[in-house]
GROMACS .gro file of C-alpha atoms in nm:
model
  513
    1MET     CA    1   3.788  10.645  -6.226
    2PRO     CA    2   3.477  10.853  -6.185
    3PRO     CA    3   3.531  11.202  -6.387
    4THR     CA    4   3.636  11.524  -6.145
    5LEU     CA    5   3.353  11.733  -6.112
    6THR     CA    6   3.305  12.122  -6.090
    7LEU     CA    7   3.023  12.315  -6.003
    8LYS     CA    8   2.777  12.442  -6.277
    9SER     CA    9   2.863  12.780  -6.396
   10GLY     CA   10   2.635  13.042  -6.251
   11THR     CA   11   2.491  12.830  -5.976
   12SER     CA   12   2.690  12.932  -5.660
   13TRP     CA   13   2.508  13.034  -5.359
   14ALA     CA   14   2.695  13.369  -5.405
   15ASP     CA   15   2.542  13.365  -5.762
   16ALA     CA   16   2.177  13.315  -5.621
   17TRP     CA   17   2.198  13.560  -5.325
   18GLN     CA   18   2.310  13.837  -5.546
   19ARG     CA   19   2.019  13.771  -5.784
   20CYS     CA   20   1.792  13.796  -5.481
   21LEU     CA   21   1.964  14.135  -5.403
   22THR     CA   22   1.861  14.256  -5.750
   23VAL     CA   23   1.526  14.106  -5.770
   24ALA     CA   24   1.395  14.195  -5.431
   25PRO     CA   25   1.611  14.473  -5.246
   26GLU     CA   26   1.329  14.538  -5.024
   27ALA     CA   27   1.335  14.188  -4.865
   28PHE     CA   28   1.716  14.117  -4.867
   29ARG     CA   29   2.016  14.271  -4.684
   30ASP     CA   30   2.368  14.210  -4.756
   31ASP     CA   31   2.392  13.912  -4.532
   32ARG     CA   32   2.036  13.848  -4.411
   33VAL     CA   33   1.647  13.813  -4.514
   34LEU     CA   34   1.401  14.026  -4.352
   35ASN     CA   35   1.048  13.950  -4.185
   36LEU     CA   36   0.751  14.081  -4.344
   37TRP     CA   37   0.469  14.194  -4.107
   38ASN     CA   38   0.243  14.507  -4.107
   39ALA     CA   39   0.282  14.534  -4.465
   40ALA     CA   40   0.662  14.623  -4.442
   41TRP     CA   41   0.991  14.467  -4.449
   42GLN     CA   42   1.142  14.466  -4.106
   43THR     CA   43   1.496  14.437  -4.002
   44ASP     CA   44   1.420  14.272  -3.638
   45GLY     CA   45   1.471  13.926  -3.536
   46ARG     CA   46   1.808  13.739  -3.436
   47ALA     CA   47   1.949  13.595  -3.769
   48LEU     CA   48   2.064  13.244  -3.699
   49PRO     CA   49   2.368  13.089  -3.880
   50ALA     CA   50   2.284  12.824  -4.132
   51VAL     CA   51   2.438  12.592  -4.382
   52SER     CA   52   2.329  12.441  -4.708
   53PRO     CA   53   2.302  12.061  -4.679
   54VAL     CA   54   2.439  12.014  -5.033
   55ASP     CA   55   2.793  12.075  -4.927
   56GLY     CA   56   2.798  12.273  -4.602
   57THR     CA   57   2.838  12.631  -4.778
   58PRO     CA   58   2.688  12.917  -4.553
   59VAL     CA   59   2.354  13.031  -4.625
   60ALA     CA   60   2.088  13.266  -4.508
   61GLY     CA   61   1.945  13.148  -4.188
   62PRO     CA   62   1.603  13.266  -4.040
   63PRO     CA   63   1.566  13.580  -3.854
   64ARG     CA   64   1.393  13.462  -3.549
   65LEU     CA   65   1.143  13.688  -3.393
   66ASP     CA   66   1.029  13.692  -2.993
   67ARG     CA   67   0.712  13.602  -2.896
   68ALA     CA   68   0.596  13.976  -2.833
   69THR     CA   69   0.677  14.068  -3.195
   70ALA     CA   70   0.500  13.790  -3.336
   71ARG     CA   71   0.190  13.896  -3.133
   72GLN     CA   72   0.208  14.236  -3.295
   73ALA     CA   73   0.271  14.088  -3.640
   74VAL     CA   74  -0.050  13.879  -3.599
   75ARG     CA   75  -0.248  14.182  -3.489
   76ALA     CA   76  -0.141  14.388  -3.798
   77ALA     CA   77  -0.240  14.078  -4.006
   78LEU     CA   78  -0.596  14.109  -3.865
   79ASP     CA   79  -0.615  14.463  -3.974
   80GLN     CA   80  -0.477  14.349  -4.326
   81HIS     CA   81  -0.754  14.081  -4.330
   82ARG     CA   82  -1.050  14.322  -4.253
   83ALA     CA   83  -0.944  14.561  -4.533
   84TRP     CA   84  -0.879  14.244  -4.776
   85ARG     CA   85  -1.189  14.048  -4.714
   86HIS     CA   86  -1.402  14.358  -4.882
   87VAL     CA   87  -1.166  14.374  -5.207
   88PRO     CA   88  -1.384  14.275  -5.488
   89LEU     CA   89  -1.306  13.915  -5.618
   90PRO     CA   90  -1.212  14.014  -5.975
   91GLU     CA   91  -0.937  14.251  -5.799
   92ARG     CA   92  -0.802  13.990  -5.597
   93ARG     CA   93  -0.792  13.743  -5.871
   94ALA     CA   94  -0.629  14.013  -6.114
   95ARG     CA   95  -0.338  14.054  -5.795
   96VAL     CA   96  -0.283  13.661  -5.775
   97ALA     CA   97  -0.257  13.659  -6.126
   98ALA     CA   98   0.001  13.916  -6.139
   99THR     CA   99   0.209  13.733  -5.864
  100LEU     CA  100   0.193  13.416  -6.072
  101ASP     CA  101   0.357  13.593  -6.348
  102ALA     CA  102   0.602  13.745  -6.122
  103LEU     CA  103   0.684  13.377  -5.998
  104ALA     CA  104   0.703  13.229  -6.336
  105GLU     CA  105   0.937  13.515  -6.454
  106HIS     CA  106   1.216  13.426  -6.152
  107ARG     CA  107   1.119  13.054  -6.177
  108ASP     CA  108   1.480  12.962  -6.229
  109LEU     CA  109   1.604  13.171  -5.928
  110LEU     CA  110   1.333  13.024  -5.707
  111ALA     CA  111   1.439  12.665  -5.813
  112LEU     CA  112   1.810  12.728  -5.753
  113LEU     CA  113   1.741  12.843  -5.391
  114LEU     CA  114   1.557  12.547  -5.329
  115VAL     CA  115   1.844  12.336  -5.438
  116TRP     CA  116   2.101  12.510  -5.212
  117GLU     CA  117   1.839  12.555  -4.914
  118ILE     CA  118   1.696  12.200  -4.889
  119GLY     CA  119   1.919  11.994  -5.142
  120LYS     CA  120   1.661  11.925  -5.418
  121PRO     CA  121   1.796  11.814  -5.753
  122TRP     CA  122   1.723  12.053  -6.017
  123ARG     CA  123   1.423  11.861  -6.175
  124LEU     CA  124   1.242  11.824  -5.848
  125ALA     CA  125   1.320  12.216  -5.777
  126CYS     CA  126   1.153  12.323  -6.101
  127ALA     CA  127   0.867  12.098  -6.041
  128ASP     CA  128   0.828  12.213  -5.683
  129VAL     CA  129   0.791  12.602  -5.825
  130ASP     CA  130   0.582  12.478  -6.146
  131ARG     CA  131   0.327  12.299  -5.943
  132ALA     CA  132   0.254  12.616  -5.714
  133ILE     CA  133   0.240  12.838  -6.011
  134ASP     CA  134   0.010  12.566  -6.188
  135GLY     CA  135  -0.198  12.471  -5.918
  136VAL     CA  136  -0.287  12.817  -5.834
  137ARG     CA  137  -0.363  12.928  -6.174
  138TRP     CA  138  -0.634  12.665  -6.154
  139TYR     CA  139  -0.799  12.822  -5.870
  140VAL     CA  140  -0.777  13.158  -6.036
  141ASP     CA  141  -0.963  13.019  -6.342
  142GLY     CA  142  -1.260  12.845  -6.129
  143ILE     CA  143  -1.260  13.039  -5.800
  144ASP     CA  144  -1.607  13.233  -5.887
  145THR     CA  145  -1.801  12.900  -5.861
  146MET     CA  146  -1.614  12.778  -5.559
  147LEU     CA  147  -1.677  13.118  -5.370
  148GLU     CA  148  -2.062  13.091  -5.425
  149GLY     CA  149  -2.242  13.147  -5.112
  150ARG     CA  150  -1.928  13.165  -4.889
  151ALA     CA  151  -1.728  13.450  -4.725
  152PRO     CA  152  -1.398  13.499  -4.583
  153LEU     CA  153  -1.303  13.390  -4.240
  154ASP     CA  154  -1.333  13.634  -3.929
  155GLY     CA  155  -0.940  13.636  -3.922
  156PRO     CA  156  -0.627  13.542  -4.118
  157VAL     CA  157  -0.514  13.196  -4.214
  158SER     CA  158  -0.177  13.086  -4.009
  159ASN     CA  159   0.038  12.858  -4.194
  160ILE     CA  160   0.307  12.645  -4.007
  161ALA     CA  161   0.443  12.419  -4.279
  162SER     CA  162   0.740  12.175  -4.299
  163TRP     CA  163   1.057  12.254  -4.517
  164ASN     CA  164   1.007  12.019  -4.794
  165TYR     CA  165   0.773  12.174  -5.028
  166PRO     CA  166   0.804  12.548  -4.960
  167MET     CA  167   0.641  12.622  -5.326
  168SER     CA  168   0.398  12.364  -5.406
  169VAL     CA  169   0.255  12.328  -5.072
  170LEU     CA  170   0.316  12.660  -4.855
  171VAL     CA  171   0.303  12.928  -5.126
  172HIS     CA  172   0.034  12.749  -5.315
  173ALA     CA  173  -0.178  12.760  -5.008
  174LEU     CA  174  -0.106  13.111  -4.928
  175LEU     CA  175  -0.197  13.227  -5.287
  176VAL     CA  176  -0.533  13.022  -5.244
  177GLN     CA  177  -0.625  13.167  -4.925
  178ALA     CA  178  -0.569  13.516  -5.002
  179LEU     CA  179  -0.765  13.435  -5.338
  180ALA     CA  180  -1.050  13.343  -5.122
  181GLY     CA  181  -1.044  13.666  -4.924
  182ASN     CA  182  -0.837  13.627  -4.622
  183ALA     CA  183  -0.477  13.776  -4.532
  184VAL     CA  184  -0.239  13.494  -4.473
  185VAL     CA  185   0.038  13.442  -4.228
  186ALA     CA  186   0.332  13.219  -4.264
  187LYS     CA  187   0.611  13.088  -4.054
  188THR     CA  188   0.956  13.016  -4.246
  189PRO     CA  189   1.044  12.651  -4.152
  190THR     CA  190   1.323  12.628  -3.914
  191ASP     CA  191   1.519  12.379  -4.126
  192GLY     CA  192   1.546  12.553  -4.443
  193GLY     CA  193   1.362  12.742  -4.733
  194VAL     CA  194   1.369  13.096  -4.600
  195ALA     CA  195   1.537  13.276  -4.877
  196CYS     CA  196   1.296  13.105  -5.140
  197LEU     CA  197   1.016  13.194  -4.937
  198THR     CA  198   1.126  13.546  -4.882
  199LEU     CA  199   1.157  13.586  -5.256
  200ALA     CA  200   0.823  13.452  -5.326
  201THR     CA  201   0.664  13.652  -5.058
  202ALA     CA  202   0.828  13.967  -5.198
  203LEU     CA  203   0.692  13.900  -5.526
  204ALA     CA  204   0.346  13.843  -5.386
  205ALA     CA  205   0.353  14.169  -5.155
  206ARG     CA  206   0.449  14.388  -5.431
  207GLU     CA  207   0.115  14.309  -5.606
  208GLY     CA  208  -0.077  14.384  -5.290
  209ILE     CA  209  -0.122  14.035  -5.136
  210PRO     CA  210  -0.176  14.057  -4.769
  211VAL     CA  211   0.095  13.820  -4.639
  212THR     CA  212   0.279  13.834  -4.330
  213LEU     CA  213   0.617  13.596  -4.292
  214VAL     CA  214   0.819  13.586  -3.969
  215SER     CA  215   1.066  13.321  -3.864
  216GLY     CA  216   1.102  13.175  -3.502
  217SER     CA  217   1.090  12.860  -3.314
  218GLY     CA  218   0.765  12.683  -3.285
  219GLY     CA  219   0.750  12.697  -2.911
  220GLU     CA  220   0.835  13.058  -2.890
  221LEU     CA  221   0.562  13.172  -3.188
  222SER     CA  222   0.286  12.935  -3.136
  223GLU     CA  223   0.115  13.144  -2.869
  224ALA     CA  224   0.055  13.404  -3.159
  225LEU     CA  225   0.048  13.151  -3.474
  226VAL     CA  226  -0.183  12.923  -3.332
  227ARG     CA  227  -0.363  13.039  -3.009
  228ALA     CA  228  -0.430  13.431  -3.074
  229PRO     CA  229  -0.783  13.511  -3.073
  230GLU     CA  230  -0.719  13.715  -3.420
  231ILE     CA  231  -0.621  13.383  -3.637
  232GLY     CA  232  -0.922  13.256  -3.814
  233CYS     CA  233  -0.756  12.918  -3.935
  234VAL     CA  234  -0.449  12.702  -3.867
  235SER     CA  235  -0.305  12.512  -4.137
  236PHE     CA  236  -0.019  12.297  -4.041
  237VAL     CA  237   0.214  12.035  -4.240
  238GLY     CA  238   0.444  11.854  -4.031
  239GLY     CA  239   0.518  11.561  -3.773
  240ARG     CA  240   0.303  11.410  -3.549
  241ASP     CA  241   0.472  11.520  -3.210
  242THR     CA  242   0.432  11.898  -3.313
  243GLY     CA  243   0.099  11.851  -3.480
  244ALA     CA  244  -0.032  11.693  -3.160
  245ALA     CA  245   0.044  11.997  -2.967
  246VAL     CA  246  -0.117  12.213  -3.235
  247ALA     CA  247  -0.415  11.986  -3.250
  248THR     CA  248  -0.455  12.008  -2.880
  249ALA     CA  249  -0.460  12.397  -2.879
  250VAL     CA  250  -0.706  12.450  -3.176
  251ALA     CA  251  -0.932  12.179  -3.013
  252ASP     CA  252  -0.946  12.377  -2.696
  253LEU     CA  253  -1.011  12.717  -2.870
  254GLY     CA  254  -1.273  12.571  -3.122
  255LYS     CA  255  -1.063  12.717  -3.407
  256ARG     CA  256  -1.095  12.619  -3.767
  257HIS     CA  257  -0.770  12.386  -3.857
  258ILE     CA  258  -0.602  12.182  -4.119
  259LEU     CA  259  -0.340  11.962  -3.990
  260GLU     CA  260  -0.163  11.727  -4.213
  261GLN     CA  261   0.062  11.513  -4.011
  262GLU     CA  262   0.326  11.218  -4.105
  263GLY     CA  263   0.211  10.831  -4.134
  264LEU     CA  264   0.370  10.535  -4.255
  265ASN     CA  265   0.268  10.495  -4.612
  266THR     CA  266   0.273  10.144  -4.711
  267TRP     CA  267   0.289   9.934  -5.041
  268GLY     CA  268   0.146   9.578  -5.030
  269ILE     CA  269   0.230   9.322  -5.274
  270TRP     CA  270  -0.016   9.019  -5.260
  271ASN     CA  271  -0.099   8.747  -5.543
  272TYR     CA  272   0.083   8.970  -5.776
  273SER     CA  273   0.302   8.891  -6.085
  274ASP     CA  274   0.380   9.226  -6.294
  275TRP     CA  275   0.698   9.258  -6.176
  276ASP     CA  276   0.842   9.452  -6.469
  277ALA     CA  277   0.586   9.732  -6.367
  278LEU     CA  278   0.680   9.738  -6.012
  279GLY     CA  279   1.051   9.731  -6.113
  280ALA     CA  280   1.026  10.057  -6.332
  281LEU     CA  281   0.833  10.237  -6.032
  282ILE     CA  282   1.105  10.167  -5.763
  283PRO     CA  283   1.341  10.427  -5.893
  284LYS     CA  284   1.081  10.706  -5.901
  285LEU     CA  285   0.947  10.617  -5.548
  286PHE     CA  286   1.278  10.750  -5.412
  287ASP     CA  287   1.265  11.088  -5.569
  288TYR     CA  288   1.416  11.353  -5.302
  289GLY     CA  289   1.550  11.068  -5.100
  290LYS     CA  290   1.154  10.997  -4.977
  291GLN     CA  291   1.176  11.332  -4.797
  292ARG     CA  292   0.791  11.391  -4.862
  293CYS     CA  293   0.462  11.322  -4.678
  294THR     CA  294   0.340  11.097  -4.978
  295ALA     CA  295   0.662  10.864  -4.981
  296TYR     CA  296   0.660  10.505  -4.953
  297PRO     CA  297   0.932  10.374  -4.704
  298ARG     CA  298   0.736  10.016  -4.627
  299PHE     CA  299   0.660   9.730  -4.846
  300VAL     CA  300   0.460   9.472  -4.703
  301VAL     CA  301   0.546   9.122  -4.928
  302GLN     CA  302   0.355   8.815  -4.925
  303ARG     CA  303   0.617   8.551  -4.837
  304SER     CA  304   0.583   8.310  -5.111
  305LEU     CA  305   0.653   8.606  -5.373
  306PHE     CA  306   0.978   8.745  -5.175
  307ASP     CA  307   1.212   8.601  -5.406
  308ALA     CA  308   1.018   8.741  -5.717
  309PHE     CA  309   0.997   9.078  -5.539
  310LEU     CA  310   1.354   9.105  -5.469
  311ALA     CA  311   1.442   8.982  -5.827
  312ALA     CA  312   1.265   9.321  -5.968
  313TYR     CA  313   1.336   9.544  -5.663
  314LEU     CA  314   1.738   9.498  -5.634
  315PRO     CA  315   1.834   9.597  -5.971
  316ALA     CA  316   1.577   9.892  -5.975
  317VAL     CA  317   1.749  10.036  -5.646
  318ARG     CA  318   2.091   9.979  -5.768
  319THR     CA  319   2.022  10.238  -6.043
  320LEU     CA  320   1.953  10.530  -5.819
  321ARG     CA  321   2.165  10.854  -5.903
  322ILE     CA  322   2.272  11.028  -5.565
  323GLY     CA  323   2.529  11.325  -5.542
  324HIS     CA  324   2.582  11.700  -5.538
  325PRO     CA  325   2.266  11.861  -5.739
  326LEU     CA  326   2.497  12.118  -5.913
  327ALA     CA  327   2.798  11.908  -5.970
  328VAL     CA  328   2.897  11.861  -6.341
  329GLU     CA  329   3.186  11.760  -6.550
  330HIS     CA  330   3.213  12.099  -6.741
  331PRO     CA  331   3.085  12.418  -6.625
  332ASP     CA  332   2.829  12.468  -6.911
  333ASP     CA  333   2.676  12.097  -6.894
  334PRO     CA  334   2.322  12.056  -6.820
  335TYR     CA  335   2.229  12.015  -6.436
  336PRO     CA  336   2.292  11.645  -6.350
  337ALA     CA  337   2.000  11.396  -6.365
  338LEU     CA  338   1.973  11.285  -5.990
  339ASP     CA  339   1.695  11.095  -5.810
  340PHE     CA  340   1.803  11.273  -5.477
  341GLY     CA  341   2.097  11.485  -5.315
  342PRO     CA  342   2.136  11.525  -4.949
  343VAL     CA  343   1.883  11.490  -4.652
  344ILE     CA  344   1.783  11.806  -4.493
  345ASN     CA  345   2.098  11.840  -4.264
  346ALA     CA  346   2.390  11.650  -4.122
  347ALA     CA  347   2.190  11.571  -3.783
  348LYS     CA  348   1.912  11.400  -3.975
  349ALA     CA  349   2.181  11.194  -4.180
  350LYS     CA  350   2.337  11.084  -3.878
  351GLU     CA  351   1.979  11.027  -3.716
  352LEU     CA  352   1.885  10.792  -3.999
  353ASP     CA  353   2.251  10.623  -4.001
  354ASP     CA  354   2.196  10.544  -3.627
  355GLN     CA  355   1.860  10.392  -3.661
  356VAL     CA  356   1.986  10.159  -3.938
  357ALA     CA  357   2.264  10.056  -3.728
  358GLU     CA  358   2.057   9.991  -3.435
  359ALA     CA  359   1.777   9.810  -3.646
  360ILE     CA  360   2.043   9.574  -3.773
  361ASP     CA  361   2.213   9.524  -3.428
  362ARG     CA  362   1.856   9.410  -3.318
  363GLY     CA  363   1.802   9.164  -3.598
  364ALA     CA  364   1.718   9.356  -3.897
  365VAL     CA  365   1.866   9.216  -4.222
  366PRO     CA  366   2.045   9.462  -4.456
  367LEU     CA  367   1.931   9.372  -4.809
  368HIS     CA  368   2.079   9.666  -5.004
  369ARG     CA  369   2.291   9.961  -4.930
  370GLY     CA  370   2.457  10.241  -5.138
  371THR     CA  371   2.817  10.325  -5.140
  372PRO     CA  372   2.961  10.662  -5.139
  373ALA     CA  373   3.186  10.570  -5.424
  374GLU     CA  374   2.889  10.550  -5.648
  375ALA     CA  375   2.767  10.904  -5.581
  376ARG     CA  376   2.872  11.229  -5.766
  377PHE     CA  377   3.059  11.471  -5.549
  378LEU     CA  378   3.286  11.760  -5.577
  379PRO     CA  379   3.649  11.701  -5.471
  380GLY     CA  380   3.669  11.735  -5.112
  381GLN     CA  381   3.311  11.856  -5.042
  382ASP     CA  382   3.128  11.799  -4.734
  383THR     CA  383   2.901  11.500  -4.738
  384SER     CA  384   2.805  11.490  -4.386
  385ALA     CA  385   2.427  11.544  -4.514
  386TYR     CA  386   2.403  11.251  -4.764
  387VAL     CA  387   2.275  10.923  -4.687
  388GLN     CA  388   2.299  10.658  -4.931
  389PRO     CA  389   1.995  10.437  -4.981
  390VAL     CA  390   1.931  10.127  -4.742
  391THR     CA  391   1.690   9.865  -4.749
  392LEU     CA  392   1.618   9.638  -4.460
  393LEU     CA  393   1.410   9.319  -4.409
  394ASN     CA  394   1.197   9.307  -4.086
  395PRO     CA  395   1.300   9.597  -3.863
  396PRO     CA  396   1.226   9.497  -3.496
  397ARG     CA  397   0.926   9.647  -3.331
  398SER     CA  398   1.156   9.828  -3.077
  399SER     CA  399   1.300  10.038  -3.349
  400PRO     CA  400   1.162  10.367  -3.486
  401LEU     CA  401   1.206  10.219  -3.858
  402HIS     CA  402   0.915   9.950  -3.772
  403HIS     CA  403   0.629  10.212  -3.700
  404ALA     CA  404   0.738  10.541  -3.827
  405GLU     CA  405   0.812  10.758  -4.146
  406PRO     CA  406   1.188  10.759  -4.159
  407PHE     CA  407   1.173  11.076  -4.392
  408GLY     CA  408   1.482  10.937  -4.577
  409PRO     CA  409   1.627  10.710  -4.824
  410VAL     CA  410   1.543  10.376  -4.611
  411ASP     CA  411   1.307  10.126  -4.716
  412THR     CA  412   1.198   9.827  -4.485
  413ILE     CA  413   1.030   9.534  -4.588
  414VAL     CA  414   0.794   9.289  -4.374
  415LEU     CA  415   0.685   8.955  -4.498
  416VAL     CA  416   0.325   8.838  -4.418
  417ASP     CA  417   0.159   8.500  -4.493
  418THR     CA  418  -0.211   8.573  -4.449
  419GLU     CA  419  -0.437   8.878  -4.560
  420ALA     CA  420  -0.511   8.962  -4.191
  421GLU     CA  421  -0.113   9.008  -4.165
  422LEU     CA  422  -0.123   9.184  -4.468
  423LEU     CA  423  -0.383   9.468  -4.344
  424ALA     CA  424  -0.220   9.484  -3.982
  425ALA     CA  425   0.136   9.549  -4.133
  426MET     CA  426  -0.021   9.807  -4.368
  427ASN     CA  427  -0.187   9.986  -4.102
  428ALA     CA  428   0.102   9.982  -3.865
  429SER     CA  429   0.104  10.363  -3.799
  430ASN     CA  430  -0.240  10.432  -3.726
  431GLY     CA  431  -0.366  10.601  -4.030
  432ALA     CA  432  -0.164  10.739  -4.349
  433LEU     CA  433  -0.189  10.963  -4.623
  434VAL     CA  434  -0.173  10.734  -4.908
  435ALA     CA  435  -0.107  10.355  -4.960
  436THR     CA  436  -0.088  10.095  -5.247
  437LEU     CA  437  -0.183   9.732  -5.321
  438SER     CA  438  -0.021   9.555  -5.589
  439THR     CA  439  -0.250   9.262  -5.692
  440ASP     CA  440  -0.346   9.100  -5.994
  441GLU     CA  441  -0.711   9.049  -5.956
  442ARG     CA  442  -0.943   9.372  -5.932
  443ALA     CA  443  -1.180   9.174  -5.686
  444THR     CA  444  -0.907   9.114  -5.440
  445PHE     CA  445  -0.837   9.490  -5.449
  446ASP     CA  446  -1.174   9.597  -5.408
  447ARG     CA  447  -1.193   9.353  -5.124
  448LEU     CA  448  -0.893   9.463  -4.922
  449ALA     CA  449  -0.852   9.841  -5.010
  450PRO     CA  450  -1.136   9.963  -4.780
  451GLN     CA  451  -0.973   9.800  -4.488
  452ILE     CA  452  -0.631   9.994  -4.532
  453ARG     CA  453  -0.655  10.318  -4.310
  454ALA     CA  454  -0.510  10.572  -4.584
  455PHE     CA  455  -0.695  10.854  -4.757
  456LYS     CA  456  -0.578  10.759  -5.114
  457ILE     CA  457  -0.497  10.404  -5.221
  458GLY     CA  458  -0.350  10.297  -5.553
  459HIS     CA  459  -0.408   9.969  -5.737
  460GLY     CA  460  -0.048   9.903  -5.836
  461VAL     CA  461   0.054  10.254  -5.875
  462PRO     CA  462   0.186  10.522  -5.630
  463ARG     CA  463  -0.068  10.794  -5.506
  464SER     CA  464   0.029  11.186  -5.452
  465ARG     CA  465  -0.080  11.463  -5.292
  466GLY     CA  466  -0.256  11.576  -5.606
  467ASP     CA  467  -0.294  11.890  -5.785
  468ARG     CA  468  -0.618  12.108  -5.889
  469ASP     CA  469  -0.938  11.935  -5.837
  470GLU     CA  470  -0.793  11.620  -5.658
  471LEU     CA  471  -0.875  11.607  -5.274
  472PHE     CA  472  -0.622  11.533  -5.016
  473GLY     CA  473  -0.655  11.402  -4.642
  474GLY     CA  474  -0.551  11.162  -4.410
  475PHE     CA  475  -0.688  10.891  -4.166
  476GLY     CA  476  -0.612  10.826  -3.806
  477ALA     CA  477  -0.337  11.015  -3.671
  478SER     CA  478  -0.209  11.112  -4.012
  479TRP     CA  479  -0.479  11.412  -4.037
  480CYS     CA  480  -0.671  11.626  -3.820
  481GLY     CA  481  -0.926  11.892  -3.908
  482ALA     CA  482  -1.070  11.976  -4.272
  483PHE     CA  483  -0.956  11.799  -4.586
  484VAL     CA  484  -0.818  11.991  -4.872
  485GLY     CA  485  -0.760  11.954  -5.256
  486GLY     CA  486  -0.967  12.127  -5.518
  487GLU     CA  487  -1.287  12.304  -5.367
  488LEU     CA  488  -1.233  12.153  -5.044
  489LEU     CA  489  -0.928  12.390  -5.000
  490VAL     CA  490  -1.159  12.676  -5.070
  491ARG     CA  491  -1.432  12.534  -4.824
  492ALA     CA  492  -1.165  12.497  -4.547
  493VAL     CA  493  -1.071  12.878  -4.536
  494THR     CA  494  -1.416  13.017  -4.579
  495ARG     CA  495  -1.745  13.045  -4.441
  496GLY     CA  496  -2.051  12.862  -4.583
  497PRO     CA  497  -2.422  12.842  -4.455
  498ALA     CA  498  -2.482  12.796  -4.102
  499GLY     CA  499  -2.430  12.464  -3.943
  500GLU     CA  500  -2.228  12.364  -4.238
  501ARG     CA  501  -2.018  12.041  -4.179
  502LEU     CA  502  -1.673  12.059  -4.351
  503PRO     CA  503  -1.538  11.702  -4.483
  504GLY     CA  504  -1.256  11.631  -4.259
  505ASN     CA  505  -1.107  11.395  -3.982
  506PHE     CA  506  -1.238  11.535  -3.666
  507PRO     CA  507  -1.239  11.405  -3.302
  508ASP     CA  508  -1.610  11.328  -3.302
  509ARG     CA  509  -1.654  11.234  -3.660
  510ARG     CA  510  -1.491  11.155  -4.017
  511LEU     CA  511  -1.685  11.322  -4.282
  512THR     CA  512  -1.558  11.178  -4.637
  513PRO     CA  513  -1.638  11.372  -4.932
   0.00000   0.00000   0.00000
């Protein structure tokens, strides 16, 4: 019998919330978080109820603003921008560095909020916070050279990002944009992360960083956050449906933009034999239940190697550790070592379960399915947001699992017989952020890799978004606008010499760094 588990001491949502009230009383009230605009914390907005995906515990919901208030917030951000752009770089650098010190001081609380709000296991929640801090420090150290001959934009940068990486994507971007001389505006993700972002924003605002943080529906706030003439650049991270609407708006207005959108990242297997190396990588590819933009949900496998592939894949996927991220045997035990916990909410879990069932009904072959009995849960806890890992062979073309990213712990495998079929299957989603090709011969990789429509391609190893000086972008429908990463992130949110053409993926061109 598995041991009876309990919640780790001092990690309840009530514990985390009380610490927020103590650390940043200006940004938190007894039962809600506040919006930040016009350099002040505001009690406006209709706070919606929310629950944690971890176990259904009620948590803070986003205080949603209406369209008119959002417009006021953006106009106020422009005033902040006009003042901040003239602040000398040494002072901007000092204020951002002080913010990083404050984030580091409260790193464990930020990580605990990520566990409760978006279901990240402790190890991955800490990594999200650490990557934000370490990544921005790299820019603080090197910003002088990056800004030579460049100036801030004419208006603030508007940030709309998905919920899965509040710190290492959204907060990281906000602080670099501010370091470059821009005021910044951010919308809290609808599905989670509002308390973590509120705390991080409060720490930045104390240091004089000109940041605006608002909540609301995308449809209600898009007029202000995307189309408003005050906005100098739109930075978006999310799905293709919403991204397409944003792309249309910024194209119509000729506005600077950075739009990172989903794509089906694929892993190809062709003339390959190092199965021990592949087997060691499989569990790592399930980190956070594949709820990240650089996850690999599709394997494209040479048919003649399928038996060897399964012999490496199945034992590895059976080692995955799933459960409540704070459930331990004894209250003072270390945090559990898990590969993933819940998906973002119960609705997403049902959507994935329904897609898997429909794919099987239409002919997909289930090769592996985890069982709840193998997971680590508290007695009687709500498990409606948990999805056990699933692997399907040959999902039907009518299924979303055939052509789109599931954003959950669902792997699909497609078998191919020729190099042409391999490339067609790896390019199924009209562009991706990353891809990998496992093949023994370097010459084969060098010949096939240029034909794979992904921004980063690994030879037998996964690729990621990257940190510090590593560039990032996407091809096809996975990206619109300027590429980022390293110096390119600073170039994307500053003005250079007249006639400058930024590297990126634009309707009329694709300019690669």
